[in-house]
Amino acid sequence: MTTLHVVGAAITSGKLCFVARRGPRMSLAGKWEFPGGKVEPGESAPTALVREIREELGIGIAVGELLGTGTASVGSQVVTLDVYGATIESGTILLSEHSEAIWASADELLDFDWAEADIPSVPKVAAWLRHLTE
């Protein structure tokens, strides 16, 4: 099996977190995720996250602390996902790959049908959201 390093952003506004449903042309279509993507060779995880969010959502973000890591077997790959806290620095969110998105509270995060690699980070992101100051 090959390994794939990916990053996701828990983008916050106040005590809400932006989550997105994977679109029909994406693997794991219909599952919810912290948006992001692949870390390219020679690229740091935060740099990859800034690039991927700009490509997927059309916004600039500031990347904060690492909140959680999860792994999942997807086909012939083992996916390792690092989820970072983030805030919007510029732009307006435009969905180009995802079919739906929502700003969710810490309690609401537990109700989504998450992509497997995101699942271990969900309670960590929820706890982090509860402790943010507005």
PDB file of C-alpha atoms in Angstrom:
ATOM      1  CA  MET A   1       0.000   0.000   0.000  1.00  0.00           C
ATOM      2  CA  THR A   2       1.116   3.533  -0.694  1.00  0.00           C
ATOM      3  CA  THR A   3       0.725   6.382   1.751  1.00  0.00           C
ATOM      4  CA  LEU A   4      -0.760   9.777   1.012  1.00  0.00           C
ATOM      5  CA  HIS A   5      -0.288  12.803   3.287  1.00  0.00           C
ATOM      6  CA  VAL A   6      -3.200  15.232   3.190  1.00  0.00           C
ATOM      7  CA  VAL A   7      -4.153  18.291   5.209  1.00  0.00           C
ATOM      8  CA  GLY A   8      -7.492  19.734   6.227  1.00  0.00           C
ATOM      9  CA  ALA A   9      -8.559  23.110   7.605  1.00  0.00           C
ATOM     10  CA  ALA A  10     -10.919  23.629  10.524  1.00  0.00           C
ATOM     11  CA  ILE A  11     -11.757  27.172   9.380  1.00  0.00           C
ATOM     12  CA  THR A  12     -13.428  29.142  12.146  1.00  0.00           C
ATOM     13  CA  SER A  13     -15.645  32.163  12.422  1.00  0.00           C
ATOM     14  CA  GLY A  14     -16.436  32.920  16.051  1.00  0.00           C
ATOM     15  CA  LYS A  15     -17.214  29.532  17.564  1.00  0.00           C
ATOM     16  CA  LEU A  16     -18.370  27.972  14.271  1.00  0.00           C
ATOM     17  CA  CYS A  17     -16.353  25.731  11.943  1.00  0.00           C
ATOM     18  CA  PHE A  18     -16.664  25.493   8.159  1.00  0.00           C
ATOM     19  CA  VAL A  19     -17.240  21.934   6.920  1.00  0.00           C
ATOM     20  CA  ALA A  20     -17.889  20.762   3.373  1.00  0.00           C
ATOM     21  CA  ARG A  21     -19.561  17.777   1.700  1.00  0.00           C
ATOM     22  CA  ARG A  22     -17.462  16.050  -0.947  1.00  0.00           C
ATOM     23  CA  GLY A  23     -18.905  16.585  -4.413  1.00  0.00           C
ATOM     24  CA  PRO A  24     -20.004  13.887  -6.883  1.00  0.00           C
ATOM     25  CA  ARG A  25     -16.712  13.972  -8.833  1.00  0.00           C
ATOM     26  CA  MET A  26     -14.620  13.468  -5.688  1.00  0.00           C
ATOM     27  CA  SER A  27     -13.701  10.153  -4.071  1.00  0.00           C
ATOM     28  CA  LEU A  28     -15.884   9.469  -1.020  1.00  0.00           C
ATOM     29  CA  ALA A  29     -18.633  11.621  -2.587  1.00  0.00           C
ATOM     30  CA  GLY A  30     -21.254  12.740  -0.089  1.00  0.00           C
ATOM     31  CA  LYS A  31     -18.994  12.440   2.953  1.00  0.00           C
ATOM     32  CA  TRP A  32     -18.242  15.538   5.034  1.00  0.00           C
ATOM     33  CA  GLU A  33     -14.714  16.811   5.570  1.00  0.00           C
ATOM     34  CA  PHE A  34     -12.489  19.579   6.768  1.00  0.00           C
ATOM     35  CA  PRO A  35     -11.513  20.910   3.309  1.00  0.00           C
ATOM     36  CA  GLY A  36      -7.935  20.667   2.099  1.00  0.00           C
ATOM     37  CA  GLY A  37      -5.875  18.308  -0.005  1.00  0.00           C
ATOM     38  CA  LYS A  38      -2.571  16.634  -0.804  1.00  0.00           C
ATOM     39  CA  VAL A  39       0.811  17.709   0.470  1.00  0.00           C
ATOM     40  CA  GLU A  40       3.152  17.800  -2.526  1.00  0.00           C
ATOM     41  CA  PRO A  41       6.781  16.565  -2.282  1.00  0.00           C
ATOM     42  CA  GLY A  42       9.001  19.188  -0.654  1.00  0.00           C
ATOM     43  CA  GLU A  43       5.998  21.191   0.574  1.00  0.00           C
ATOM     44  CA  SER A  44       5.260  21.829   4.261  1.00  0.00           C
ATOM     45  CA  ALA A  45       1.815  20.888   5.551  1.00  0.00           C
ATOM     46  CA  PRO A  46       0.797  24.518   6.296  1.00  0.00           C
ATOM     47  CA  THR A  47       1.963  25.674   2.853  1.00  0.00           C
ATOM     48  CA  ALA A  48      -0.008  22.850   1.215  1.00  0.00           C
ATOM     49  CA  LEU A  49      -3.092  23.787   3.206  1.00  0.00           C
ATOM     50  CA  VAL A  50      -2.942  27.438   2.144  1.00  0.00           C
ATOM     51  CA  ARG A  51      -2.536  26.359  -1.510  1.00  0.00           C
ATOM     52  CA  GLU A  52      -5.316  23.762  -1.409  1.00  0.00           C
ATOM     53  CA  ILE A  53      -7.828  26.084   0.276  1.00  0.00           C
ATOM     54  CA  ARG A  54      -7.083  28.808  -2.276  1.00  0.00           C
ATOM     55  CA  GLU A  55      -7.643  26.246  -5.101  1.00  0.00           C
ATOM     56  CA  GLU A  56     -10.785  24.648  -3.605  1.00  0.00           C
ATOM     57  CA  LEU A  57     -12.519  27.585  -1.927  1.00  0.00           C
ATOM     58  CA  GLY A  58     -10.940  30.712  -3.431  1.00  0.00           C
ATOM     59  CA  ILE A  59      -9.932  32.187  -0.064  1.00  0.00           C
ATOM     60  CA  GLY A  60      -6.707  33.016   1.729  1.00  0.00           C
ATOM     61  CA  ILE A  61      -6.287  31.524   5.198  1.00  0.00           C
ATOM     62  CA  ALA A  62      -3.973  31.840   8.169  1.00  0.00           C
ATOM     63  CA  VAL A  63      -3.000  28.377   9.416  1.00  0.00           C
ATOM     64  CA  GLY A  64      -2.926  27.842  13.171  1.00  0.00           C
ATOM     65  CA  GLU A  65      -2.191  24.881  15.395  1.00  0.00           C
ATOM     66  CA  LEU A  66      -2.350  21.196  14.493  1.00  0.00           C
ATOM     67  CA  LEU A  67      -5.583  19.932  16.061  1.00  0.00           C
ATOM     68  CA  GLY A  68      -5.596  16.258  15.140  1.00  0.00           C
ATOM     69  CA  THR A  69      -4.398  13.490  12.853  1.00  0.00           C
ATOM     70  CA  GLY A  70      -6.326  10.564  11.404  1.00  0.00           C
ATOM     71  CA  THR A  71      -5.619   7.699   9.040  1.00  0.00           C
ATOM     72  CA  ALA A  72      -7.809   5.640   6.745  1.00  0.00           C
ATOM     73  CA  SER A  73      -7.406   3.004   4.075  1.00  0.00           C
ATOM     74  CA  VAL A  74      -8.864   4.271   0.807  1.00  0.00           C
ATOM     75  CA  GLY A  75      -8.473   1.782  -2.021  1.00  0.00           C
ATOM     76  CA  SER A  76      -4.796   0.847  -2.223  1.00  0.00           C
ATOM     77  CA  GLN A  77      -3.670   3.877  -0.198  1.00  0.00           C
ATOM     78  CA  VAL A  78      -3.289   4.704   3.459  1.00  0.00           C
ATOM     79  CA  VAL A  79      -4.341   8.323   3.878  1.00  0.00           C
ATOM     80  CA  THR A  80      -2.916  10.342   6.775  1.00  0.00           C
ATOM     81  CA  LEU A  81      -4.840  13.553   7.414  1.00  0.00           C
ATOM     82  CA  ASP A  82      -3.534  16.404   9.582  1.00  0.00           C
ATOM     83  CA  VAL A  83      -6.237  18.914  10.565  1.00  0.00           C
ATOM     84  CA  TYR A  84      -5.172  22.463  11.440  1.00  0.00           C
ATOM     85  CA  GLY A  85      -7.129  25.347  12.871  1.00  0.00           C
ATOM     86  CA  ALA A  86      -7.443  28.224  10.402  1.00  0.00           C
ATOM     87  CA  THR A  87      -9.057  31.619   9.900  1.00  0.00           C
ATOM     88  CA  ILE A  88     -10.020  33.453   6.729  1.00  0.00           C
ATOM     89  CA  GLU A  89      -7.643  36.277   5.782  1.00  0.00           C
ATOM     90  CA  SER A  90      -9.048  37.242   2.385  1.00  0.00           C
ATOM     91  CA  GLY A  91     -11.685  36.426  -0.198  1.00  0.00           C
ATOM     92  CA  THR A  92     -15.173  34.982  -0.241  1.00  0.00           C
ATOM     93  CA  ILE A  93     -15.796  31.231  -0.116  1.00  0.00           C
ATOM     94  CA  LEU A  94     -16.771  29.730  -3.476  1.00  0.00           C
ATOM     95  CA  LEU A  95     -17.420  25.989  -3.717  1.00  0.00           C
ATOM     96  CA  SER A  96     -15.692  24.511  -6.776  1.00  0.00           C
ATOM     97  CA  GLU A  97     -15.454  20.830  -5.800  1.00  0.00           C
ATOM     98  CA  HIS A  98     -17.820  20.410  -2.857  1.00  0.00           C
ATOM     99  CA  SER A  99     -21.590  19.980  -3.212  1.00  0.00           C
ATOM    100  CA  GLU A 100     -22.549  21.692   0.043  1.00  0.00           C
ATOM    101  CA  ALA A 101     -21.020  23.496   2.998  1.00  0.00           C
ATOM    102  CA  ILE A 102     -22.128  24.722   6.411  1.00  0.00           C
ATOM    103  CA  TRP A 103     -20.852  26.637   9.421  1.00  0.00           C
ATOM    104  CA  ALA A 104     -21.309  24.191  12.310  1.00  0.00           C
ATOM    105  CA  SER A 105     -21.113  24.500  16.081  1.00  0.00           C
ATOM    106  CA  ALA A 106     -19.018  22.149  18.206  1.00  0.00           C
ATOM    107  CA  ASP A 107     -22.088  20.037  19.033  1.00  0.00           C
ATOM    108  CA  GLU A 108     -23.251  19.916  15.416  1.00  0.00           C
ATOM    109  CA  LEU A 109     -19.875  18.547  14.236  1.00  0.00           C
ATOM    110  CA  LEU A 110     -20.729  15.205  15.817  1.00  0.00           C
ATOM    111  CA  ASP A 111     -23.804  14.774  13.573  1.00  0.00           C
ATOM    112  CA  PHE A 112     -22.139  14.654  10.135  1.00  0.00           C
ATOM    113  CA  ASP A 113     -21.314  11.557   8.046  1.00  0.00           C
ATOM    114  CA  TRP A 114     -17.557  12.190   7.994  1.00  0.00           C
ATOM    115  CA  ALA A 115     -14.902  10.822   5.663  1.00  0.00           C
ATOM    116  CA  GLU A 116     -13.030   8.153   7.635  1.00  0.00           C
ATOM    117  CA  ALA A 117      -9.710  10.004   7.952  1.00  0.00           C
ATOM    118  CA  ASP A 118     -11.521  13.063   9.401  1.00  0.00           C
ATOM    119  CA  ILE A 119     -13.308  11.122  12.154  1.00  0.00           C
ATOM    120  CA  PRO A 120     -10.447  11.055  14.728  1.00  0.00           C
ATOM    121  CA  SER A 121     -10.085  14.853  14.524  1.00  0.00           C
ATOM    122  CA  VAL A 122     -13.790  15.710  14.936  1.00  0.00           C
ATOM    123  CA  PRO A 123     -13.911  15.532  18.768  1.00  0.00           C
ATOM    124  CA  LYS A 124     -10.598  17.420  18.971  1.00  0.00           C
ATOM    125  CA  VAL A 125     -11.906  20.196  16.714  1.00  0.00           C
ATOM    126  CA  ALA A 126     -15.164  20.313  18.710  1.00  0.00           C
ATOM    127  CA  ALA A 127     -13.233  20.671  21.995  1.00  0.00           C
ATOM    128  CA  TRP A 128     -11.050  23.378  20.438  1.00  0.00           C
ATOM    129  CA  LEU A 129     -14.122  25.304  19.225  1.00  0.00           C
ATOM    130  CA  ARG A 130     -15.658  25.199  22.709  1.00  0.00           C
ATOM    131  CA  HIS A 131     -12.557  26.871  24.141  1.00  0.00           C
ATOM    132  CA  LEU A 132     -12.190  29.634  21.544  1.00  0.00           C
ATOM    133  CA  THR A 133     -12.899  33.153  22.687  1.00  0.00           C
ATOM    134  CA  GLU A 134     -15.024  35.271  20.414  1.00  0.00           C
TER     135      GLU A 134
END
